[in-house]
Amino acid sequence: MVRFLEAWLLTWSCTLSTAFFQAVTGYQVVGFIIPLLVLELVSLPLWGLYWTVLYPSYFTPFRNLPTPPKRTFLTGNRTVVLPDYPYEDIRSISATLPNKGLVRFYEPFCREVLMVTKPNTLKEMLTLKAYDFGHPRLIKLLMKRLTGNEFNFLTPVGHKLFRKNLRPAFTNTHAAEMVQLIEAELKVDHDSVIDLGDYGNRALLDHPNNEFRNQFRKIALEPNRTFKWMQLISHYFDLRPLLLTFSLIPGKKMQVKESSEFLRNFARKVIKQRREKLQRAESPDIKDITTVALENDAFPPDELADHAVLFLTVGHKSTSAAFEWTMFELGKRPEMQRRLRTDINKSLGSASLGTVELGSRVLETPYLIAICSGVIRCYPFTPLATKIAEIDTSLLGEHIPKGTVVLFSAEALNHGQELWGPDAHLFNPDRWMAAGMANSGRASSNYAMLSFSAGPWGCIGEHIARAELAHLVAAVVQRFEIDLVHPETVGRSKPGPFMRSVDGIHVRLKLVRSS
Ligand code: HEM
């Protein structure tokens, strides 16, 4: 389909330029312009007919899979042509189309994709055949640019090693600093409105080196509209020559390269210092991911520097977004805030998170952990994941040729009534409070909550993300009453690759307990 469109456009441009040359100069260049024009005018409708009617009905290898009934050439089975997926379209396909775990549907211009909708197929794709499915080419390219490494560079053995090493690498230093930041602001003006995204970012990325923060900001920008359209177009055309041309133009693209190089060099220096300290048998000031990985001799220092940049880029915005959504849910419910504050005080006693490290006691505060789990379920940072079949493979006994696009939607699965019951749409932390339900939240499958994905390529930072979130939330709720500004609109999430609030989440914080 793509090749045809490319060849068709090429023929058109050749014909038009030749005709233009002939009209301007009067020279008779070729005699076959008219037949070519006729051929082009006839071939596109035929091509459209083939891809919109004949292929989906008779020629696709997936013709036995359920597909939504209504589609148009322009929008496919979506309701609009947008570079971002409207979540509602995906949710309605998942919920209303009878299927056994695999459906097919059509994106704009009749691009065929498959979507996995049930735990049995998810298990097959994400766990049993995890290495048959990889990341899209554009994501690989982007991650390579940011980190100097392939996105899925970690081996299964490496993943397990990382998981083992990440959890003890956690400290609560950032949460303490965040509380200090907010208090400093409140001292200036008690009525000030606080942008929680900004505080989450500052707390999670706090580093004494300002240049580090500045350079990080340049690469951690959310994808803009141009990027999103490029992503959509990249499904139909090979954009690599265009990207290469852009990368030669000085400006934004070079900035990204320079910033990621700066971060890698920075990481190398930090790793070198930590390594020297460890060799001198001095105990490190902070037990962070890098130190713990070095202590375990898990990775060569240069590889570790690439990993460090990867952690920063993928881990920071996601945790900061989860923190914002938690403040949004709590901000709407003063009663829930009070119950949580009582639970936190019971766990921590008179000690304050802002001054004392209380890692394990925070993680043993049941209502706090339940609230964090509720938020992670209701607001998956990446609502829709795209995988590409790296080899010829199969799902549910259906042949999946190499290159097939297979999606799964954490947003749809996390809210699926089949897995979560009739109140699946509600934010209800008490799901995790019932006896024996602290991990599952009463869901009927291990593949019901996919905010961190699952299987060998699932989020390696899940434990640290949950711990960071719990500390940030505990630090704020222990000290402040949260009052939402514009509660009526603030909960709207914007369609896009990441689940963020359209307007950002702004609050007023009232001090209920000083440090
Ligand atoms: C609430 C916070 C977070 C969420 C919702 C989240 C979610 C995800 C998801 C959905 C993936 C994709 C897995 C796939 O492609 O199948 C992922 C990958 C990853 N995450 Fe997270 N993440 C979070 C925080 C973190 C943190 C704090 C770190 C690091 C300390 C981290 C490190 C990573 C890494 C390294 C990968 C790539 C794994 C691989 O493909 O090898 N994440 N995350």
Coordinates of C-alpha atoms and ligand atoms in Angstrom, one line a residue:
M1 CA 0.0 0.0 0.0
V2 CA 2.8 2.5 1.0
R3 CA 4.9 1.5 -2.0
F4 CA 2.0 2.1 -4.3
L5 CA 1.3 5.5 -2.9
E6 CA 5.0 6.5 -3.1
A7 CA 5.2 5.3 -6.7
W8 CA 2.0 7.0 -7.6
L9 CA 3.1 10.4 -6.2
L10 CA 6.5 10.0 -7.9
T11 CA 4.8 9.4 -11.3
W12 CA 2.5 12.4 -10.8
S13 CA 5.4 14.7 -9.9
C14 CA 7.4 13.6 -13.0
T15 CA 4.3 14.0 -15.3
L16 CA 3.5 17.5 -13.9
S17 CA 7.1 18.7 -14.1
T18 CA 7.5 17.5 -17.6
A19 CA 4.2 19.1 -18.6
F20 CA 5.3 22.4 -17.0
F21 CA 8.6 22.3 -18.8
Q22 CA 6.8 21.6 -22.1
A23 CA 4.3 24.5 -21.5
V24 CA 7.1 27.0 -20.6
T25 CA 9.6 26.1 -23.3
G26 CA 7.3 24.9 -26.0
Y27 CA 9.6 21.9 -26.5
Q28 CA 7.8 18.6 -27.2
V29 CA 9.6 16.5 -24.5
V30 CA 7.5 13.3 -24.4
G31 CA 4.4 12.2 -26.1
F32 CA 3.0 10.0 -23.4
I33 CA 1.9 12.7 -20.9
I34 CA -1.8 12.3 -21.7
P35 CA -1.9 8.5 -21.4
L36 CA 0.1 8.8 -18.1
L37 CA -2.3 11.4 -16.7
V38 CA -5.2 9.1 -17.6
L39 CA -3.5 6.2 -15.9
E40 CA -2.8 8.2 -12.8
L41 CA -6.4 9.5 -12.6
V42 CA -7.8 6.0 -13.0
S43 CA -5.3 4.2 -10.8
L44 CA -5.9 6.1 -7.5
P45 CA -9.7 5.4 -7.3
L46 CA -8.9 1.7 -8.2
W47 CA -6.3 1.7 -5.5
G48 CA -8.8 3.2 -3.0
L49 CA -11.4 0.6 -4.0
Y50 CA -8.9 -2.2 -3.4
W51 CA -7.8 -1.0 0.0
T52 CA -11.1 0.2 1.3
V53 CA -13.4 -2.6 0.0
L54 CA -11.6 -5.5 -1.6
Y55 CA -8.6 -5.9 0.7
P56 CA -10.5 -5.7 4.1
S57 CA -13.3 -8.0 2.8
Y58 CA -11.5 -10.6 0.7
F59 CA -7.7 -10.4 0.8
T60 CA -6.5 -9.5 4.3
P61 CA -5.0 -12.5 6.2
F62 CA -7.1 -11.3 9.2
R63 CA -10.5 -11.5 7.5
N64 CA -11.7 -14.0 10.1
L65 CA -11.1 -11.6 12.9
P66 CA -13.9 -9.4 14.2
T67 CA -13.8 -5.8 12.9
P68 CA -16.0 -2.8 13.7
P69 CA -18.7 -2.5 11.0
K70 CA -18.5 1.2 10.1
R71 CA -15.5 2.7 8.4
T72 CA -14.6 5.3 5.9
F73 CA -11.4 5.7 3.8
L74 CA -10.5 8.9 5.5
T75 CA -11.0 8.0 9.2
G76 CA -10.9 4.2 9.1
N77 CA -12.8 3.0 12.2
R78 CA -11.9 6.1 14.1
T79 CA -14.4 8.9 14.5
V80 CA -11.9 11.6 13.4
V81 CA -8.6 11.9 11.6
L82 CA -6.2 13.0 14.3
P83 CA -2.6 12.1 15.0
D84 CA -3.7 11.2 18.5
Y85 CA -6.0 8.3 19.3
P86 CA -9.3 9.4 20.6
Y87 CA -9.5 7.1 23.7
E88 CA -13.2 6.8 23.3
D89 CA -12.8 5.0 19.9
I90 CA -10.5 2.4 21.4
R91 CA -12.6 1.9 24.5
S92 CA -15.7 1.4 22.5
I93 CA -14.1 -1.1 20.1
S94 CA -12.8 -3.1 23.1
A95 CA -16.0 -3.0 25.0
T96 CA -18.6 -3.5 22.3
L97 CA -17.1 -5.7 19.6
P98 CA -17.6 -9.4 20.5
N99 CA -14.2 -11.1 20.3
K100 CA -12.0 -13.8 21.7
G101 CA -9.0 -11.5 22.5
L102 CA -7.9 -10.2 19.1
V103 CA -9.7 -7.7 16.8
R104 CA -8.7 -5.9 13.7
F105 CA -9.6 -2.3 12.8
Y106 CA -8.7 0.4 10.4
E107 CA -6.9 3.6 11.0
P108 CA -7.1 6.7 8.6
F109 CA -6.5 5.8 5.0
C110 CA -7.4 2.2 5.7
R111 CA -4.2 1.2 7.5
E112 CA -4.9 -2.2 9.1
V113 CA -3.9 -2.8 12.7
L114 CA -4.7 -5.5 15.2
M115 CA -5.6 -5.0 18.9
V116 CA -5.2 -7.4 21.7
T117 CA -8.2 -7.1 24.1
K118 CA -8.2 -9.9 26.6
P119 CA -5.8 -11.4 29.2
N120 CA -5.3 -14.7 27.3
T121 CA -3.9 -12.9 24.2
L122 CA -2.0 -10.3 26.3
K123 CA -0.2 -13.1 28.1
E124 CA 0.7 -14.7 24.8
M125 CA 2.0 -11.5 23.3
L126 CA 3.6 -9.8 26.3
T127 CA 5.0 -12.9 28.1
L128 CA 5.1 -16.1 26.1
K129 CA 6.1 -14.5 22.8
A130 CA 7.5 -11.3 24.1
Y131 CA 10.5 -11.3 21.8
D132 CA 8.4 -11.8 18.7
F133 CA 7.0 -8.2 19.2
G134 CA 9.2 -5.1 19.3
H135 CA 8.9 -1.3 19.4
P136 CA 7.9 0.8 16.4
R137 CA 10.8 2.1 14.3
L138 CA 10.3 5.8 15.2
I139 CA 10.4 5.0 18.9
K140 CA 13.6 3.0 18.5
L141 CA 15.1 5.9 16.5
L142 CA 14.1 8.4 19.2
M143 CA 15.4 6.3 22.1
K144 CA 18.6 5.7 20.3
R145 CA 19.0 9.4 19.8
L146 CA 18.4 10.2 23.5
T147 CA 20.4 7.4 25.1
G148 CA 22.8 6.2 22.5
N149 CA 21.2 2.8 22.8
E150 CA 18.3 0.8 21.4
F151 CA 15.2 1.1 23.5
N152 CA 14.8 -2.6 23.9
F153 CA 18.5 -3.2 24.5
L154 CA 18.1 -5.0 27.7
T155 CA 18.2 -8.7 27.7
P156 CA 15.8 -10.8 29.8
V157 CA 18.6 -11.6 32.2
G158 CA 19.4 -7.8 32.4
H159 CA 15.8 -7.0 33.2
K160 CA 15.7 -9.4 36.1
L161 CA 19.0 -8.1 37.4
F162 CA 17.7 -4.5 37.2
R163 CA 14.4 -5.4 38.9
K164 CA 16.3 -7.1 41.8
N165 CA 18.6 -4.0 42.1
L166 CA 16.1 -1.2 41.7
R167 CA 13.9 -1.6 44.8
P168 CA 16.6 -1.2 47.5
A169 CA 18.0 1.8 45.4
F170 CA 15.1 3.9 46.6
T171 CA 15.5 7.0 48.9
N172 CA 13.0 9.5 50.0
T173 CA 15.3 12.6 49.6
H174 CA 13.2 14.1 46.8
A175 CA 10.0 14.0 48.7
A176 CA 11.6 15.9 51.6
E177 CA 12.9 18.5 49.2
M178 CA 9.6 18.9 47.6
V179 CA 7.9 19.6 50.9
Q180 CA 10.5 22.3 51.5
L181 CA 9.9 23.9 48.1
I182 CA 6.2 24.1 48.6
E183 CA 6.5 25.5 52.1
A184 CA 8.9 28.2 50.8
E185 CA 6.2 29.2 48.3
L186 CA 3.5 29.3 51.0
K187 CA 5.6 31.5 53.2
V188 CA 5.4 34.1 50.4
D189 CA 1.7 34.0 49.8
H190 CA -0.7 31.7 51.6
D191 CA -3.3 32.0 48.8
S192 CA -0.9 31.2 46.0
V193 CA -2.0 28.8 43.3
I194 CA 0.5 26.0 42.8
D195 CA 1.1 24.2 39.5
L196 CA 1.7 20.6 40.7
G197 CA 3.3 19.5 37.5
D198 CA 6.0 22.0 38.1
Y199 CA 6.5 20.8 41.7
G200 CA 6.4 17.1 40.7
N201 CA 9.1 17.8 38.1
R202 CA 11.3 19.8 40.4
A203 CA 11.0 17.2 43.2
L204 CA 11.7 14.2 41.0
L205 CA 14.4 15.9 39.1
D206 CA 16.0 17.8 41.8
H207 CA 19.7 18.2 41.2
P208 CA 22.1 20.9 42.5
N209 CA 23.5 21.4 39.0
N210 CA 21.2 23.9 37.1
E211 CA 22.8 23.1 33.8
F212 CA 21.7 19.5 34.2
R213 CA 18.1 20.5 34.8
N214 CA 18.2 22.9 31.8
Q215 CA 19.6 20.3 29.4
F216 CA 17.1 17.7 30.6
R217 CA 14.2 20.0 30.0
K218 CA 15.2 20.4 26.3
I219 CA 14.9 16.6 25.7
A220 CA 12.0 15.9 28.0
L221 CA 9.5 18.1 26.2
E222 CA 6.2 16.6 25.3
P223 CA 5.8 15.7 21.7
N224 CA 4.5 18.7 19.8
R225 CA 1.8 18.7 17.1
T226 CA 4.4 18.5 14.3
F227 CA 5.9 15.4 15.9
K228 CA 2.5 13.8 16.3
W229 CA 1.6 14.4 12.6
M230 CA 5.0 13.1 11.6
Q231 CA 4.3 10.0 13.7
L232 CA 1.0 9.4 11.9
I233 CA 2.5 10.0 8.4
S234 CA 5.4 7.7 9.2
H235 CA 2.9 4.8 9.1
Y236 CA 2.4 5.5 5.4
F237 CA 5.8 6.8 4.2
D238 CA 9.3 6.1 5.1
L239 CA 10.4 9.4 6.8
R240 CA 14.0 8.4 7.4
P241 CA 15.4 10.5 4.5
L242 CA 13.4 13.5 5.7
L243 CA 14.5 13.0 9.3
L244 CA 18.1 12.8 8.2
T245 CA 17.8 16.0 6.2
F246 CA 16.3 17.8 9.3
S247 CA 19.1 16.5 11.5
L248 CA 21.6 18.2 9.3
I249 CA 19.9 21.6 9.9
P250 CA 21.3 23.3 13.0
G251 CA 18.6 24.1 15.5
K252 CA 16.2 22.1 17.6
K253 CA 17.2 18.7 16.3
M254 CA 20.9 19.4 17.1
Q255 CA 19.9 20.7 20.5
V256 CA 18.4 17.3 21.4
K257 CA 21.6 15.6 20.3
E258 CA 23.7 18.0 22.3
S259 CA 21.5 17.8 25.4
S260 CA 21.5 14.0 25.4
E261 CA 25.2 14.0 25.0
F262 CA 25.5 16.4 27.9
L263 CA 23.4 14.1 30.1
R264 CA 25.4 11.1 29.1
N265 CA 28.7 12.8 30.0
F266 CA 27.2 14.0 33.2
A267 CA 26.1 10.4 34.1
R268 CA 29.6 9.1 33.2
K269 CA 31.2 11.6 35.6
V270 CA 28.8 10.8 38.4
I271 CA 29.4 7.0 37.9
K272 CA 33.1 7.6 37.9
Q273 CA 33.0 9.5 41.2
R274 CA 30.7 6.8 42.8
R275 CA 32.9 4.1 41.5
E276 CA 36.0 5.7 43.0
K277 CA 34.3 6.1 46.3
L278 CA 33.2 2.5 46.3
Q279 CA 36.8 1.4 45.5
R280 CA 38.0 3.5 48.5
A281 CA 35.5 1.5 50.5
E282 CA 33.7 4.8 51.5
S283 CA 30.0 4.6 52.1
P284 CA 28.0 6.6 49.5
D285 CA 25.9 9.6 50.5
I286 CA 22.9 8.4 48.5
K287 CA 21.9 4.8 47.7
D288 CA 20.6 5.6 44.3
I289 CA 20.1 3.3 41.2
T290 CA 23.6 3.9 40.0
T291 CA 25.3 3.2 43.3
V292 CA 23.4 0.0 43.8
A293 CA 24.1 -1.2 40.3
L294 CA 27.8 -0.4 40.8
E295 CA 27.9 -2.2 44.1
N296 CA 26.4 -5.3 42.5
D297 CA 28.8 -4.9 39.6
A298 CA 25.8 -5.4 37.3
F299 CA 26.9 -3.3 34.3
P300 CA 30.0 -1.8 32.8
P301 CA 30.2 1.9 33.6
D302 CA 29.6 3.1 30.0
E303 CA 26.5 1.0 29.6
L304 CA 25.3 2.2 32.9
A305 CA 25.6 5.8 31.8
D306 CA 23.2 5.0 28.8
H307 CA 20.9 3.3 31.2
A308 CA 20.9 6.3 33.6
V309 CA 19.7 8.6 30.7
L310 CA 17.1 6.1 29.8
F311 CA 15.8 6.0 33.3
L312 CA 15.7 9.7 33.5
T313 CA 13.8 10.2 30.2
V314 CA 11.2 7.5 30.6
G315 CA 10.8 7.5 34.4
H316 CA 10.5 11.2 35.3
K317 CA 7.5 12.5 33.4
S318 CA 5.4 9.4 34.1
T319 CA 5.9 9.5 37.8
S320 CA 5.3 13.3 37.9
A321 CA 2.0 12.8 35.9
A322 CA 0.9 10.1 38.4
F323 CA 1.6 12.5 41.2
E324 CA -0.5 15.2 39.6
W325 CA -3.5 12.8 39.0
T326 CA -3.3 11.7 42.7
M327 CA -3.5 15.3 43.8
F328 CA -6.5 15.8 41.5
E329 CA -8.4 12.8 42.9
L330 CA -7.6 13.8 46.5
G331 CA -8.3 17.4 45.8
K332 CA -11.9 16.4 44.9
R333 CA -12.4 14.4 48.1
P334 CA -11.6 16.2 51.5
E335 CA -13.0 13.1 53.3
M336 CA -10.5 10.8 51.6
Q337 CA -7.7 13.3 52.4
R338 CA -8.5 13.2 56.1
R339 CA -8.6 9.4 56.1
L340 CA -5.3 9.2 54.4
R341 CA -3.7 11.8 56.7
T342 CA -4.8 9.7 59.7
D343 CA -3.4 6.6 58.1
I344 CA 0.0 8.3 57.4
N345 CA 0.2 9.7 60.9
K346 CA -0.5 6.3 62.3
S347 CA 2.4 4.8 60.3
L348 CA 4.9 7.6 60.8
G349 CA 4.0 8.7 64.3
S350 CA 5.3 12.2 65.1
A351 CA 8.2 11.9 62.6
S352 CA 8.1 14.2 59.6
L353 CA 8.8 13.0 56.1
G354 CA 10.5 16.3 55.3
T355 CA 13.3 15.6 57.7
V356 CA 13.5 11.9 58.4
E357 CA 14.0 8.9 56.0
L358 CA 11.1 6.6 56.7
G359 CA 11.0 4.5 53.5
S360 CA 9.7 1.2 54.7
R361 CA 7.1 2.7 57.0
V362 CA 5.6 4.8 54.1
L363 CA 5.4 1.7 52.0
E364 CA 3.5 -0.1 54.8
T365 CA 0.8 2.5 54.9
P366 CA -2.1 0.6 53.4
Y367 CA -4.5 3.4 52.4
L368 CA -1.7 5.4 50.9
I369 CA -0.6 2.4 48.7
A370 CA -4.3 1.7 47.8
I371 CA -4.7 5.3 46.6
C372 CA -1.5 5.2 44.5
S373 CA -2.7 1.9 43.0
G374 CA -6.1 3.4 42.2
V375 CA -4.5 6.4 40.4
I376 CA -2.1 4.2 38.5
R377 CA -5.0 2.1 37.3
C378 CA -7.3 5.0 36.3
Y379 CA -4.6 7.2 34.7
P380 CA -2.2 5.0 32.7
F381 CA 0.6 7.3 31.5
T382 CA 0.8 5.5 28.1
P383 CA -2.9 4.7 27.3
L384 CA -2.1 2.9 24.1
A385 CA 1.0 0.8 23.3
T386 CA 2.1 -0.1 19.8
K387 CA 4.1 -3.2 19.0
I388 CA 5.4 -4.5 15.7
A389 CA 5.7 -8.2 14.8
E390 CA 9.5 -8.6 14.4
I391 CA 9.1 -12.1 12.8
D392 CA 6.3 -14.2 11.4
T393 CA 4.5 -15.4 14.4
S394 CA 0.9 -16.2 15.7
L395 CA -1.6 -15.0 18.3
L396 CA -4.6 -17.1 19.3
G397 CA -3.7 -19.5 16.5
E398 CA -4.0 -16.6 13.9
H399 CA -0.9 -16.2 11.6
I400 CA 0.7 -12.8 12.2
P401 CA 3.1 -11.9 9.4
K402 CA 6.3 -9.9 10.2
G403 CA 5.6 -6.1 10.2
T404 CA 2.0 -6.4 11.5
V405 CA 1.1 -3.6 13.9
V406 CA -0.5 -4.9 17.1
L407 CA -1.8 -2.5 19.7
F408 CA -3.0 -2.9 23.3
S409 CA -4.7 -0.2 25.3
A410 CA -3.9 0.0 29.0
E411 CA -6.7 2.7 29.2
A412 CA -9.3 0.3 27.9
L413 CA -8.1 -2.8 29.9
N414 CA -7.7 -0.9 33.1
H415 CA -11.3 0.2 32.9
G416 CA -12.8 -3.0 31.4
Q417 CA -15.9 -4.2 33.2
E418 CA -15.2 -7.8 32.4
L419 CA -12.0 -7.6 34.4
W420 CA -12.9 -5.0 37.1
G421 CA -16.7 -5.4 37.5
P422 CA -19.5 -2.9 36.9
D423 CA -17.9 -0.1 38.9
A424 CA -14.7 -0.3 36.7
H425 CA -15.0 3.4 35.8
L426 CA -14.8 4.6 39.4
F427 CA -11.7 5.7 41.3
N428 CA -12.1 3.5 44.4
P429 CA -9.0 2.8 46.5
D430 CA -11.0 0.5 48.8
R431 CA -10.7 -2.1 46.1
W432 CA -7.1 -2.7 47.3
M433 CA -8.1 -2.5 51.0
A434 CA -10.1 -5.8 51.2
A435 CA -8.3 -8.8 52.8
G436 CA -5.9 -10.4 50.3
M437 CA -6.6 -7.7 47.6
A438 CA -3.6 -5.4 48.2
N439 CA -2.0 -6.4 44.9
S440 CA -4.9 -7.2 42.6
G441 CA -7.5 -4.6 43.6
R442 CA -10.1 -7.3 43.1
A443 CA -9.3 -7.6 39.4
S444 CA -9.9 -11.1 37.9
S445 CA -6.5 -11.3 36.0
N446 CA -2.8 -10.4 36.3
Y447 CA -3.2 -8.8 32.9
A448 CA -6.0 -6.4 34.0
M449 CA -3.8 -3.5 35.0
L450 CA -1.4 -2.6 32.3
S451 CA -0.2 0.9 33.2
F452 CA 3.4 -0.6 33.5
S453 CA 2.7 -3.0 30.7
A454 CA 3.7 -6.6 31.6
G455 CA 6.2 -9.4 30.8
P456 CA 9.9 -9.2 30.0
W457 CA 9.6 -5.7 28.4
G458 CA 7.3 -4.3 31.1
C459 CA 8.4 -1.2 33.1
I460 CA 11.6 -2.0 34.9
G461 CA 11.0 1.0 37.2
E462 CA 7.6 0.0 38.5
H463 CA 8.7 -0.5 42.1
I464 CA 10.7 2.7 42.3
A465 CA 7.9 4.6 40.6
R466 CA 5.4 3.3 43.1
A467 CA 7.7 4.1 46.0
E468 CA 8.5 7.6 44.7
L469 CA 4.8 8.3 44.2
A470 CA 3.9 7.1 47.7
H471 CA 6.5 9.3 49.2
L472 CA 5.5 12.4 47.3
V473 CA 1.9 11.9 48.2
A474 CA 2.6 11.2 51.8
A475 CA 4.9 14.3 52.1
V476 CA 2.2 16.6 50.8
V477 CA -0.9 15.1 52.5
Q478 CA 0.9 14.9 55.9
R479 CA 1.4 18.6 55.9
F480 CA -1.3 20.2 53.6
E481 CA -5.0 20.2 52.8
I482 CA -5.4 20.1 49.1
D483 CA -7.9 22.4 47.5
L484 CA -8.4 22.1 43.7
V485 CA -8.6 25.2 41.5
H486 CA -11.2 24.8 38.7
P487 CA -12.3 21.3 39.8
E488 CA -14.9 21.3 37.1
T489 CA -12.5 21.3 34.2
V490 CA -9.2 20.1 35.6
G491 CA -9.8 16.4 35.2
R492 CA -10.1 16.5 31.4
S493 CA -7.2 14.5 29.9
K494 CA -5.9 15.4 26.5
P495 CA -5.8 12.8 23.7
G496 CA -2.2 11.9 23.0
P497 CA 0.6 9.4 23.6
F498 CA 0.7 10.4 27.3
M499 CA -2.2 10.9 29.7
R500 CA -2.0 14.5 30.9
S501 CA -4.5 17.0 32.1
V502 CA -5.6 19.5 29.4
D503 CA -5.2 22.5 31.7
G504 CA -2.6 21.2 34.1
I505 CA -3.4 20.5 37.8
H506 CA -3.4 23.6 40.0
V507 CA -4.1 23.7 43.7
R508 CA -4.1 25.8 46.8
L509 CA -2.4 24.1 49.7
K510 CA -3.4 24.9 53.3
L511 CA -0.8 24.0 56.0
V512 CA -2.3 21.6 58.5
R513 CA 1.0 20.6 60.2
S514 CA 4.3 22.4 60.3
S515 CA 7.7 20.6 60.0
Ligands
HEM1 C1 4.1 5.9 37.2 C2 5.3 5.8 36.6 C3 5.6 4.9 35.4 C4 4.8 4.3 34.5 C5 3.3 4.4 34.4 C6 5.7 3.6 33.6 C7 5.2 2.8 32.5 C8 6.1 2.2 31.6 C9 5.6 1.5 30.4 C10 4.1 1.3 30.0 C11 6.7 1.0 29.8 C12 6.7 0.3 28.4 C13 6.9 -1.1 28.5 C14 6.8 -1.7 27.1 O1 7.2 -1.0 26.1 O2 6.3 -2.7 26.9 C15 7.8 1.4 30.5 C16 9.1 1.1 30.2 C17 10.2 1.5 30.9 N1 10.2 2.2 32.1 FE1 8.6 2.9 33.1 N2 7.0 3.8 34.0 C18 7.0 4.6 35.1 C19 8.1 4.9 35.8 C20 9.4 4.5 35.6 C21 10.6 4.9 36.4 C22 10.6 5.7 37.7 C23 11.7 4.3 35.8 C24 13.1 4.3 36.2 C25 13.6 4.5 37.4 C26 11.2 3.6 34.6 C27 12.0 2.9 33.7 C28 11.5 2.3 32.6 C29 12.4 1.7 31.6 C30 13.9 1.6 31.7 C31 11.6 1.2 30.6 C32 12.0 0.4 29.3 C33 12.0 -1.1 29.6 C34 12.5 -1.8 28.3 O3 11.8 -1.8 27.3 O4 13.5 -2.4 28.4 N3 9.8 3.8 34.5 N4 7.4 2.2 31.6

